[in-house]
Amino acid sequence: KTFHAATQQDEYLLFSPKLYVPENTPENPLPDGGKVLRDLSADDEATVDTTYARTKCSNAPRNFLNEQHCRLSTTVSDACSANQQEADGPGVVVCGSVGEVSNSADDAAFGGRNHAFSSISEIGTGFDRNTGTSSDPFIPYKNTIWANIALMGPDQLRQRVAWALYQIIPIGSELTTETLETAQYVEGWTQYYDIFVRNAFGNFRDVLKQIAYNPAMARWLSFKDNKSLQYDLDNGGPGAYPDENFAREIMQLFSIGIYQLGTNGAIELDRDTGAPLMSYDTADLMSFSRVWTGLTPNAVRGNAHGTEDISVDPLAINPEYRDVFPKSDLEGGYLGDGYPLCADLPDRMQFRKGAVYRLLGSRGSPELQKEGSSTADALLQMVLDSTSSPLYNALCQPDTNNGGVCTFPGYVELTQNLDYSSSSNTAASSLPEFVAVETLRTVQVQSTPIPIYYEYVQPPCVETHFFNGGKKVIAGLNADDSDVFMCANPILSGVAAPGCCSTTASTTADTTALGSNCVYYGERLSYQATVDRCSGASSSICTNPQSIRWETPYATADCSTPSDVQGKTWYSWTATDCQTKVKLSYREGVEASQVARVDDDTTTATGVSTGYYTNSSSLVRSDTMNFYKVHWMGQSETAPNTTTACDAISTCTSTVDGCICDVNINDHALYYSSVDQIVSTESLLASVFLGAVDADVYDAGLYTSIGDCNKIGILDDVAVLTSTLSTTTTTSCTSLDVNTIFTVTDNFGVTHRRKNVQSTVEILNTGLSFRNPVHMISMLDRDERDMHYEVDALLDHLFYYKSHAPFLALRMIQRFGISNPSPGLMTRVTTAYTTGMYGNFGSGKYGDLAAFMACLLLDTESRSTVLDADPSHGQIREPMLKVTSYIRSMEGRYKIPLNWAKFYDMDIGQDSYGTDSVFSFFLPENEPAGIIGDSGLVSPEAGALSGSLISNLLEGLLALSKFGLTNCNKGIVSNYAYNGCDTVEGNYGKSEGQLEFTPSNIQNIDTMLDEFSLLLTAGRLGAANRAIIKSVVNDVHQYGHYNKAVRIAQQLIAMTPEYHATNLVRRESVEARSMTGNEGNYDETDYKAVVYWLFKGGMDSFNLIVPLDHCENGKDMFAEYTRARNY
């Protein structure tokens, strides 16, 4: 204890040794990945044996939040790797994480081995343990952080918006009860909450992505390590479908809601039946649940307090767990609609505008693509020419102020097509990187003093699931009957390895060897490029190879290793024809009329027994269970759904659970022959599904723009192949072909490019056809890159869904004072969200929360005092806001630094991080019994009102005034250390703080009540209640007991309805209400009671609670359940 001369007050100073947490932000990552700190924490100081280090590397895994700031570690010779599994070395890419700031302005003050922060240290090391109970020492830390920012933060509006967003997308107390290990890792919790803080005035799309990749959310809603149906089957499981929990809640509670909504928030109705239109059904849940497979936590690392279950780093994706099949969407299409076909990407896309490269450092293996060897850097690489390669210059980005030394940025996106033209760049046009390969995976930019590699990241695109003219690809060694076969689309680039056989023995399966004539390790080609490659090597593409070996006529290093081949890491082309067939489900319920794909090898090689090559991948075998929803062009009810019906069709074969039929694919169906057929932007987007690449990305002159064809407000631009250009623009506009590219802007300001073509699947001899599904993930390579693209596609689909903006608008308006907003206010707030502008607020981009909140708070309806008199306007205030506003308004002060605010286990109906279920603290549509519900109004906060909760809150507020910030005498603010309790009101010696507000004229009661009314009720304190309070306060005030008068006034106002609601109070009767008709004695007899079992989120209860088979009106719910669950 010391005396502070400047403040003239006693000051308490507390010595507390701190753990050293250095800055490791995306903009300023630790240059060595935390290697020095790890080494300092080694137990054997003499030898610095890092095997026993008490902290791990701090290098954060690369992710969407930091990848544009990751950089090459050049300040030290060695650095820690991000995956914690590789040896230290030079040329390591280091990345930081959002919010990972230093805990000291002077890091040197905390240096030394004894202060290195460890994410795996023994519980309690370096921490004060008296902040909680003996069983949960760290759980209250997160609540303490929340309380102090809520009470003292300078950015109060940002914090209020964050609190509102958290209530819409919560994680809560169920996580704390599962394991102590999960509950105590504070940083994971606060990092989750910080998603809402940093994006409070940003864009809601960022919020959706960050919560979807958050490890705590994955644990909370049980999609951590969620596995596909096929993975379960391949690993001996019974055929369990992916968990649907998060797929359901991200729609129902986080983004679009159950019902379709208009701009004004009204539920849209079916025109024929008048029933509410649903946003999604069970088939949609099953489809989207397959997107949420494979997401898995990253490894624990240093400099961050957490575990894999609740850490600071976004989730990664395990490709083995991921479902790769097409997913239907909510609007009659598929996830991936609007993206270009991979087959339509321009040749050598890796050199064109929009191509992305990620720095790999000295590791040659790609991070986002499937690879066979973790030591690919030791194998054959594509080396860029440092003197004449345009790509080399784009990746090196030499520092002209430092002798032209390469800067090696961590993330490079090409802003224009690179010049490899023979007419303008002769040297570049003959380089192997341009003439010898079809596409790239990784490139070596530098070999000395250390090798530096980049990975090419292909832009998102889609493949059609069914195709004509398939060619068989194999992986593995068929010499031991372990080959795996699939059917591949021969027009796709970068699909399979170039397998070549000698021209004299290409059809002799018993003796032929397949060799890979690759330019670089892991190279994939299209079928035609493989034919050309083999021809150039005096061989031909194999028909039925008997074994696989790898050859390289372009270099001496091997393209692969035997272990890679045995591991079936990638596929190789063969000349054998194959077919993709459709399997029609026999199942009822959700999977009725759904389909699956079956690959059929149609050729049997000479000398090989029938069926030798029928070992197709389990993804496409005849017994596949991977059915999915398709969009039929006619009546799907006529599809054969029994063995008898199937066998009656000559081109179909029946199996146990489906009918396998031959198909024909029409990939070149023209949609619009003339722009005159296009009536609106919406109709075009709803009918033309395949996306297109920007015409500017193709070679100059390939496409020509013919303008908007006088479709102003509908079309932005129409581009046609220059070779088909008519003599007049008018003629070109009325003679469109399948290569035409439309550019349009939708109502949300999003630009779309669509190709004037559709692809359909015709089931032969049935008269049935459906739109050819697209999928974003290659079924051959199953790259993590494309899995992230698919997550983005689903998030975009929900974000731009027509109900999303009004859904969010209603919930946020309810969190800011109005439980029942008018249609007009809903429309205005929704419009601000969709346009991204409100006055001078906003970015002009859909989903802008700054414009959204500005409209919500500044709209006339939000600010009108006249509406306070409307009993349907306003709301009951939520419990936490009553507590925080009471303490802030009455100037609550803690005896800092000894004590800090701590809101934990308050039992008032709300708590920071304390929601009991995914449905948050109360439901937005809560209709309490009585006059509110009878009037068709809602009162969400009324869901937190019960006798005990109301009593706890009121007693807590009264205790704040009487005894200060304490949990004594029924106080609700927890103590860090038990110092005993004061029993005399106004004595705050044993509390952790007190309310210090003093009226400007404490001797004048009216002045005092005016100020309390303003601060605690926004000036709404009614005359009747004011008179009562004044009378009671005067009883002590007249004797000069001014401080006691202040405490009494505070307590009485805290008990008025004006404090607990935002309306003006209207008294309807002066008589006290009483209950009658319940007098008398009652016999103690048996009675019936309804017992309910509440699952508080975190589980897929539909898979656990099985309905009965004898329901009312003869409905068999059990049969419906079994059909839906395929049992």
mmCIF file of N, CA and C in Angstrom, residues 92-175:
data_model
loop_
_atom_site.group_PDB
_atom_site.id
_atom_site.type_symbol
_atom_site.label_atom_id
_atom_site.label_comp_id
_atom_site.label_asym_id
_atom_site.label_seq_id
_atom_site.Cartn_x
_atom_site.Cartn_y
_atom_site.Cartn_z
ATOM 1 N N VAL A 92 11.562 -21.552 -43.301
ATOM 2 C CA VAL A 92 10.259 -21.905 -42.746
ATOM 3 C C VAL A 92 9.313 -20.718 -42.901
ATOM 4 N N VAL A 93 8.087 -20.990 -43.289
ATOM 5 C CA VAL A 93 7.078 -19.943 -43.370
ATOM 6 C C VAL A 93 6.487 -19.746 -41.977
ATOM 7 N N VAL A 94 6.494 -18.508 -41.494
ATOM 8 C CA VAL A 94 5.969 -18.216 -40.163
ATOM 9 C C VAL A 94 4.694 -17.388 -40.294
ATOM 10 N N CYS A 95 3.730 -17.716 -39.442
ATOM 11 C CA CYS A 95 2.431 -17.043 -39.453
ATOM 12 C C CYS A 95 2.017 -16.735 -38.020
ATOM 13 N N GLY A 96 1.287 -15.656 -37.857
ATOM 14 C CA GLY A 96 0.740 -15.307 -36.554
ATOM 15 C C GLY A 96 -0.758 -15.543 -36.527
ATOM 16 N N SER A 97 -1.393 -15.127 -35.451
ATOM 17 C CA SER A 97 -2.842 -15.296 -35.351
ATOM 18 C C SER A 97 -3.474 -14.005 -34.845
ATOM 19 N N VAL A 98 -4.742 -13.835 -35.165
ATOM 20 C CA VAL A 98 -5.456 -12.609 -34.841
ATOM 21 C C VAL A 98 -5.546 -12.445 -33.330
ATOM 22 N N GLY A 99 -5.177 -11.275 -32.844
ATOM 23 C CA GLY A 99 -5.303 -10.972 -31.426
ATOM 24 C C GLY A 99 -4.196 -11.504 -30.554
ATOM 25 N N GLU A 100 -3.182 -12.130 -31.126
ATOM 26 C CA GLU A 100 -2.098 -12.704 -30.323
ATOM 27 C C GLU A 100 -1.045 -11.637 -30.045
ATOM 28 N N VAL A 101 -1.432 -10.680 -29.220
ATOM 29 C CA VAL A 101 -0.576 -9.538 -28.921
ATOM 30 C C VAL A 101 0.274 -9.836 -27.694
ATOM 31 N N SER A 102 1.290 -9.026 -27.506
ATOM 32 C CA SER A 102 2.156 -9.185 -26.356
ATOM 33 C C SER A 102 1.433 -8.750 -25.084
ATOM 34 N N ASN A 103 1.802 -9.355 -23.957
ATOM 35 C CA ASN A 103 1.228 -8.939 -22.678
ATOM 36 C C ASN A 103 2.087 -7.891 -21.984
ATOM 37 N N SER A 104 3.038 -7.323 -22.721
ATOM 38 C CA SER A 104 3.894 -6.308 -22.121
ATOM 39 C C SER A 104 4.311 -5.309 -23.178
ATOM 40 N N ALA A 105 4.333 -4.035 -22.784
ATOM 41 C CA ALA A 105 4.835 -3.017 -23.698
ATOM 42 C C ALA A 105 6.348 -3.124 -23.845
ATOM 43 N N ASP A 106 6.965 -3.732 -22.877
ATOM 44 C CA ASP A 106 8.424 -3.896 -22.901
ATOM 45 C C ASP A 106 8.723 -5.375 -22.748
ATOM 46 N N ASP A 107 8.775 -6.082 -23.890
ATOM 47 C CA ASP A 107 8.971 -7.523 -23.842
ATOM 48 C C ASP A 107 10.246 -7.918 -23.117
ATOM 49 N N ALA A 108 11.259 -7.070 -23.179
ATOM 50 C CA ALA A 108 12.533 -7.427 -22.555
ATOM 51 C C ALA A 108 12.377 -7.606 -21.044
ATOM 52 N N ALA A 109 11.409 -6.918 -20.482
ATOM 53 C CA ALA A 109 11.215 -7.021 -19.037
ATOM 54 C C ALA A 109 10.769 -8.409 -18.620
ATOM 55 N N PHE A 110 10.251 -9.192 -19.596
ATOM 56 C CA PHE A 110 9.757 -10.518 -19.242
ATOM 57 C C PHE A 110 10.620 -11.623 -19.829
ATOM 58 N N GLY A 111 11.802 -11.272 -20.354
ATOM 59 C CA GLY A 111 12.629 -12.271 -21.019
ATOM 60 C C GLY A 111 13.160 -13.316 -20.054
ATOM 61 N N GLY A 112 13.713 -14.371 -20.652
ATOM 62 C CA GLY A 112 14.304 -15.415 -19.819
ATOM 63 C C GLY A 112 13.501 -16.701 -19.846
ATOM 64 N N ARG A 113 14.186 -17.797 -19.572
ATOM 65 C CA ARG A 113 13.564 -19.105 -19.733
ATOM 66 C C ARG A 113 12.442 -19.352 -18.733
ATOM 67 N N ASN A 114 12.494 -18.753 -17.578
ATOM 68 C CA ASN A 114 11.499 -19.055 -16.563
ATOM 69 C C ASN A 114 10.134 -18.435 -16.861
ATOM 70 N N HIS A 115 10.074 -17.555 -17.854
ATOM 71 C CA HIS A 115 8.816 -16.906 -18.155
ATOM 72 C C HIS A 115 8.255 -17.315 -19.508
ATOM 73 N N ALA A 116 8.853 -18.309 -20.145
ATOM 74 C CA ALA A 116 8.321 -18.759 -21.438
ATOM 75 C C ALA A 116 6.938 -19.354 -21.232
ATOM 76 N N PHE A 117 5.992 -18.912 -22.032
ATOM 77 C CA PHE A 117 4.611 -19.395 -21.879
ATOM 78 C C PHE A 117 4.474 -20.787 -22.475
ATOM 79 N N SER A 118 3.821 -21.667 -21.773
ATOM 80 C CA SER A 118 3.649 -23.039 -22.235
ATOM 81 C C SER A 118 2.178 -23.371 -22.371
ATOM 82 N N SER A 119 1.809 -23.891 -23.504
ATOM 83 C CA SER A 119 0.424 -24.305 -23.700
ATOM 84 C C SER A 119 0.173 -25.678 -23.104
ATOM 85 N N ILE A 120 1.241 -26.339 -22.642
ATOM 86 C CA ILE A 120 1.054 -27.671 -22.071
ATOM 87 C C ILE A 120 1.622 -27.762 -20.663
ATOM 88 N N SER A 121 1.826 -26.621 -20.047
ATOM 89 C CA SER A 121 2.355 -26.626 -18.686
ATOM 90 C C SER A 121 1.358 -27.252 -17.724
ATOM 91 N N GLU A 122 1.853 -27.673 -16.607
ATOM 92 C CA GLU A 122 0.982 -28.214 -15.558
ATOM 93 C C GLU A 122 -0.017 -27.153 -15.121
ATOM 94 N N ILE A 123 -1.222 -27.578 -14.863
ATOM 95 C CA ILE A 123 -2.276 -26.647 -14.462
ATOM 96 C C ILE A 123 -1.812 -25.825 -13.265
ATOM 97 N N GLY A 124 -1.946 -24.538 -13.375
ATOM 98 C CA GLY A 124 -1.639 -23.664 -12.259
ATOM 99 C C GLY A 124 -0.258 -23.045 -12.309
ATOM 100 N N THR A 125 0.611 -23.559 -13.190
ATOM 101 C CA THR A 125 1.952 -23.010 -13.245
ATOM 102 C C THR A 125 1.912 -21.545 -13.659
ATOM 103 N N GLY A 126 2.415 -20.685 -12.789
ATOM 104 C CA GLY A 126 2.505 -19.279 -13.131
ATOM 105 C C GLY A 126 1.225 -18.503 -12.973
ATOM 106 N N PHE A 127 0.131 -19.156 -12.568
ATOM 107 C CA PHE A 127 -1.136 -18.453 -12.418
ATOM 108 C C PHE A 127 -1.501 -18.325 -10.943
ATOM 109 N N ASP A 128 -2.231 -17.273 -10.615
ATOM 110 C CA ASP A 128 -2.826 -17.182 -9.283
ATOM 111 C C ASP A 128 -4.037 -18.118 -9.259
ATOM 112 N N ARG A 129 -4.134 -18.947 -8.248
ATOM 113 C CA ARG A 129 -5.181 -19.963 -8.242
ATOM 114 C C ARG A 129 -6.406 -19.550 -7.436
ATOM 115 N N ASN A 130 -6.405 -18.370 -6.842
ATOM 116 C CA ASN A 130 -7.514 -18.020 -5.972
ATOM 117 C C ASN A 130 -8.636 -17.302 -6.712
ATOM 118 N N THR A 131 -8.695 -17.483 -8.024
ATOM 119 C CA THR A 131 -9.725 -16.788 -8.802
ATOM 120 C C THR A 131 -10.991 -17.601 -8.948
ATOM 121 N N GLY A 132 -10.950 -18.849 -8.578
ATOM 122 C CA GLY A 132 -12.139 -19.685 -8.690
ATOM 123 C C GLY A 132 -12.160 -20.658 -7.546
ATOM 124 N N THR A 133 -12.724 -21.825 -7.778
ATOM 125 C CA THR A 133 -12.726 -22.863 -6.760
ATOM 126 C C THR A 133 -11.539 -23.774 -6.985
ATOM 127 N N SER A 134 -11.348 -24.701 -6.092
ATOM 128 C CA SER A 134 -10.210 -25.609 -6.235
ATOM 129 C C SER A 134 -10.363 -26.502 -7.451
ATOM 130 N N SER A 135 -11.595 -26.704 -7.927
ATOM 131 C CA SER A 135 -11.815 -27.585 -9.076
ATOM 132 C C SER A 135 -11.877 -26.836 -10.397
ATOM 133 N N ASP A 136 -12.078 -25.524 -10.366
ATOM 134 C CA ASP A 136 -12.152 -24.777 -11.621
ATOM 135 C C ASP A 136 -11.415 -23.441 -11.481
ATOM 136 N N PRO A 137 -10.081 -23.485 -11.317
ATOM 137 C CA PRO A 137 -9.344 -22.258 -11.005
ATOM 138 C C PRO A 137 -9.368 -21.215 -12.103
ATOM 139 N N PHE A 138 -9.558 -21.619 -13.356
ATOM 140 C CA PHE A 138 -9.426 -20.660 -14.444
ATOM 141 C C PHE A 138 -10.738 -20.367 -15.150
ATOM 142 N N ILE A 139 -11.778 -21.117 -14.851
ATOM 143 C CA ILE A 139 -13.045 -20.925 -15.556
ATOM 144 C C ILE A 139 -13.538 -19.485 -15.470
ATOM 145 N N PRO A 140 -13.469 -18.816 -14.310
ATOM 146 C CA PRO A 140 -14.019 -17.451 -14.248
ATOM 147 C C PRO A 140 -13.204 -16.396 -14.982
ATOM 148 N N TYR A 141 -11.983 -16.726 -15.430
ATOM 149 C CA TYR A 141 -11.159 -15.703 -16.082
ATOM 150 C C TYR A 141 -11.890 -15.058 -17.257
ATOM 151 N N LYS A 142 -12.522 -15.882 -18.085
ATOM 152 C CA LYS A 142 -13.190 -15.328 -19.271
ATOM 153 C C LYS A 142 -14.322 -14.400 -18.858
ATOM 154 N N ASN A 143 -15.027 -14.736 -17.762
ATOM 155 C CA ASN A 143 -16.108 -13.877 -17.288
ATOM 156 C C ASN A 143 -15.559 -12.557 -16.742
ATOM 157 N N THR A 144 -14.394 -12.637 -16.115
ATOM 158 C CA THR A 144 -13.752 -11.426 -15.603
ATOM 159 C C THR A 144 -13.381 -10.488 -16.747
ATOM 160 N N ILE A 145 -12.806 -11.056 -17.793
ATOM 161 C CA ILE A 145 -12.433 -10.243 -18.959
ATOM 162 C C ILE A 145 -13.667 -9.576 -19.546
ATOM 163 N N TRP A 146 -14.729 -10.347 -19.704
ATOM 164 C CA TRP A 146 -15.962 -9.805 -20.287
ATOM 165 C C TRP A 146 -16.498 -8.663 -19.417
ATOM 166 N N ALA A 147 -16.542 -8.882 -18.113
ATOM 167 C CA ALA A 147 -17.126 -7.883 -17.214
ATOM 168 C C ALA A 147 -16.339 -6.583 -17.231
ATOM 169 N N ASN A 148 -15.022 -6.680 -17.201
ATOM 170 C CA ASN A 148 -14.228 -5.457 -17.168
ATOM 171 C C ASN A 148 -14.344 -4.658 -18.457
ATOM 172 N N ILE A 149 -14.399 -5.345 -19.596
ATOM 173 C CA ILE A 149 -14.567 -4.620 -20.853
ATOM 174 C C ILE A 149 -15.968 -4.028 -20.940
ATOM 175 N N ALA A 150 -16.967 -4.785 -20.505
ATOM 176 C CA ALA A 150 -18.342 -4.290 -20.552
ATOM 177 C C ALA A 150 -18.515 -3.065 -19.665
ATOM 178 N N LEU A 151 -17.834 -3.029 -18.524
ATOM 179 C CA LEU A 151 -18.001 -1.927 -17.582
ATOM 180 C C LEU A 151 -17.092 -0.745 -17.886
ATOM 181 N N MET A 152 -15.900 -1.010 -18.393
ATOM 182 C CA MET A 152 -14.923 0.075 -18.510
ATOM 183 C C MET A 152 -14.378 0.292 -19.903
ATOM 184 N N GLY A 153 -14.775 -0.539 -20.870
ATOM 185 C CA GLY A 153 -14.254 -0.380 -22.216
ATOM 186 C C GLY A 153 -14.674 0.943 -22.837
ATOM 187 N N PRO A 154 -13.782 1.581 -23.588
ATOM 188 C CA PRO A 154 -14.117 2.870 -24.221
ATOM 189 C C PRO A 154 -14.994 2.707 -25.456
ATOM 190 N N ASP A 155 -15.101 1.475 -25.984
ATOM 191 C CA ASP A 155 -15.859 1.221 -27.212
ATOM 192 C C ASP A 155 -17.183 0.531 -26.873
ATOM 193 N N GLN A 156 -18.028 1.232 -26.148
ATOM 194 C CA GLN A 156 -19.243 0.612 -25.615
ATOM 195 C C GLN A 156 -20.200 0.139 -26.699
ATOM 196 N N LEU A 157 -20.353 0.882 -27.784
ATOM 197 C CA LEU A 157 -21.279 0.434 -28.829
ATOM 198 C C LEU A 157 -20.769 -0.833 -29.489
ATOM 199 N N ARG A 158 -19.478 -0.883 -29.757
ATOM 200 C CA ARG A 158 -18.902 -2.102 -30.329
ATOM 201 C C ARG A 158 -19.148 -3.290 -29.401
ATOM 202 N N GLN A 159 -18.963 -3.089 -28.109
ATOM 203 C CA GLN A 159 -19.158 -4.187 -27.168
ATOM 204 C C GLN A 159 -20.631 -4.608 -27.086
ATOM 205 N N ARG A 160 -21.537 -3.635 -27.205
ATOM 206 C CA ARG A 160 -22.970 -3.968 -27.195
ATOM 207 C C ARG A 160 -23.357 -4.768 -28.430
ATOM 208 N N VAL A 161 -22.816 -4.389 -29.591
ATOM 209 C CA VAL A 161 -23.101 -5.136 -30.812
ATOM 210 C C VAL A 161 -22.536 -6.545 -30.699
ATOM 211 N N ALA A 162 -21.329 -6.663 -30.156
ATOM 212 C CA ALA A 162 -20.717 -7.980 -29.975
ATOM 213 C C ALA A 162 -21.569 -8.859 -29.056
ATOM 214 N N TRP A 163 -22.069 -8.289 -27.976
ATOM 215 C CA TRP A 163 -22.909 -9.043 -27.041
ATOM 216 C C TRP A 163 -24.196 -9.506 -27.732
ATOM 217 N N ALA A 164 -24.762 -8.651 -28.584
ATOM 218 C CA ALA A 164 -25.969 -9.024 -29.316
ATOM 219 C C ALA A 164 -25.679 -10.149 -30.306
ATOM 220 N N LEU A 165 -24.572 -10.055 -31.033
ATOM 221 C CA LEU A 165 -24.217 -11.096 -31.993
ATOM 222 C C LEU A 165 -23.922 -12.414 -31.284
ATOM 223 N N TYR A 166 -23.267 -12.331 -30.141
ATOM 224 C CA TYR A 166 -22.978 -13.551 -29.378
ATOM 225 C C TYR A 166 -24.269 -14.253 -28.967
ATOM 226 N N GLN A 167 -25.292 -13.497 -28.630
ATOM 227 C CA GLN A 167 -26.545 -14.125 -28.224
ATOM 228 C C GLN A 167 -27.232 -14.829 -29.389
ATOM 229 N N ILE A 168 -26.948 -14.399 -30.605
ATOM 230 C CA ILE A 168 -27.512 -15.070 -31.779
ATOM 231 C C ILE A 168 -26.704 -16.317 -32.117
ATOM 232 N N ILE A 169 -25.389 -16.259 -31.918
ATOM 233 C CA ILE A 169 -24.501 -17.384 -32.265
ATOM 234 C C ILE A 169 -23.673 -17.730 -31.029
ATOM 235 N N PRO A 170 -24.285 -18.353 -30.030
ATOM 236 C CA PRO A 170 -23.570 -18.561 -28.765
ATOM 237 C C PRO A 170 -22.799 -19.871 -28.697
ATOM 238 N N ILE A 171 -21.811 -19.905 -27.864
ATOM 239 C CA ILE A 171 -21.322 -21.147 -27.273
ATOM 240 C C ILE A 171 -21.478 -20.940 -25.781
ATOM 241 N N GLY A 172 -21.679 -22.005 -25.039
ATOM 242 C CA GLY A 172 -22.051 -21.743 -23.662
ATOM 243 C C GLY A 172 -21.594 -22.731 -22.642
ATOM 244 N N SER A 173 -22.337 -22.731 -21.538
ATOM 245 C CA SER A 173 -21.898 -23.376 -20.308
ATOM 246 C C SER A 173 -21.784 -24.883 -20.426
ATOM 247 N N GLU A 174 -22.443 -25.497 -21.390
ATOM 248 C CA GLU A 174 -22.317 -26.944 -21.514
ATOM 249 C C GLU A 174 -20.871 -27.352 -21.767
ATOM 250 N N LEU A 175 -20.125 -26.504 -22.454
ATOM 251 C CA LEU A 175 -18.710 -26.809 -22.667
ATOM 252 C C LEU A 175 -17.951 -26.846 -21.349
#
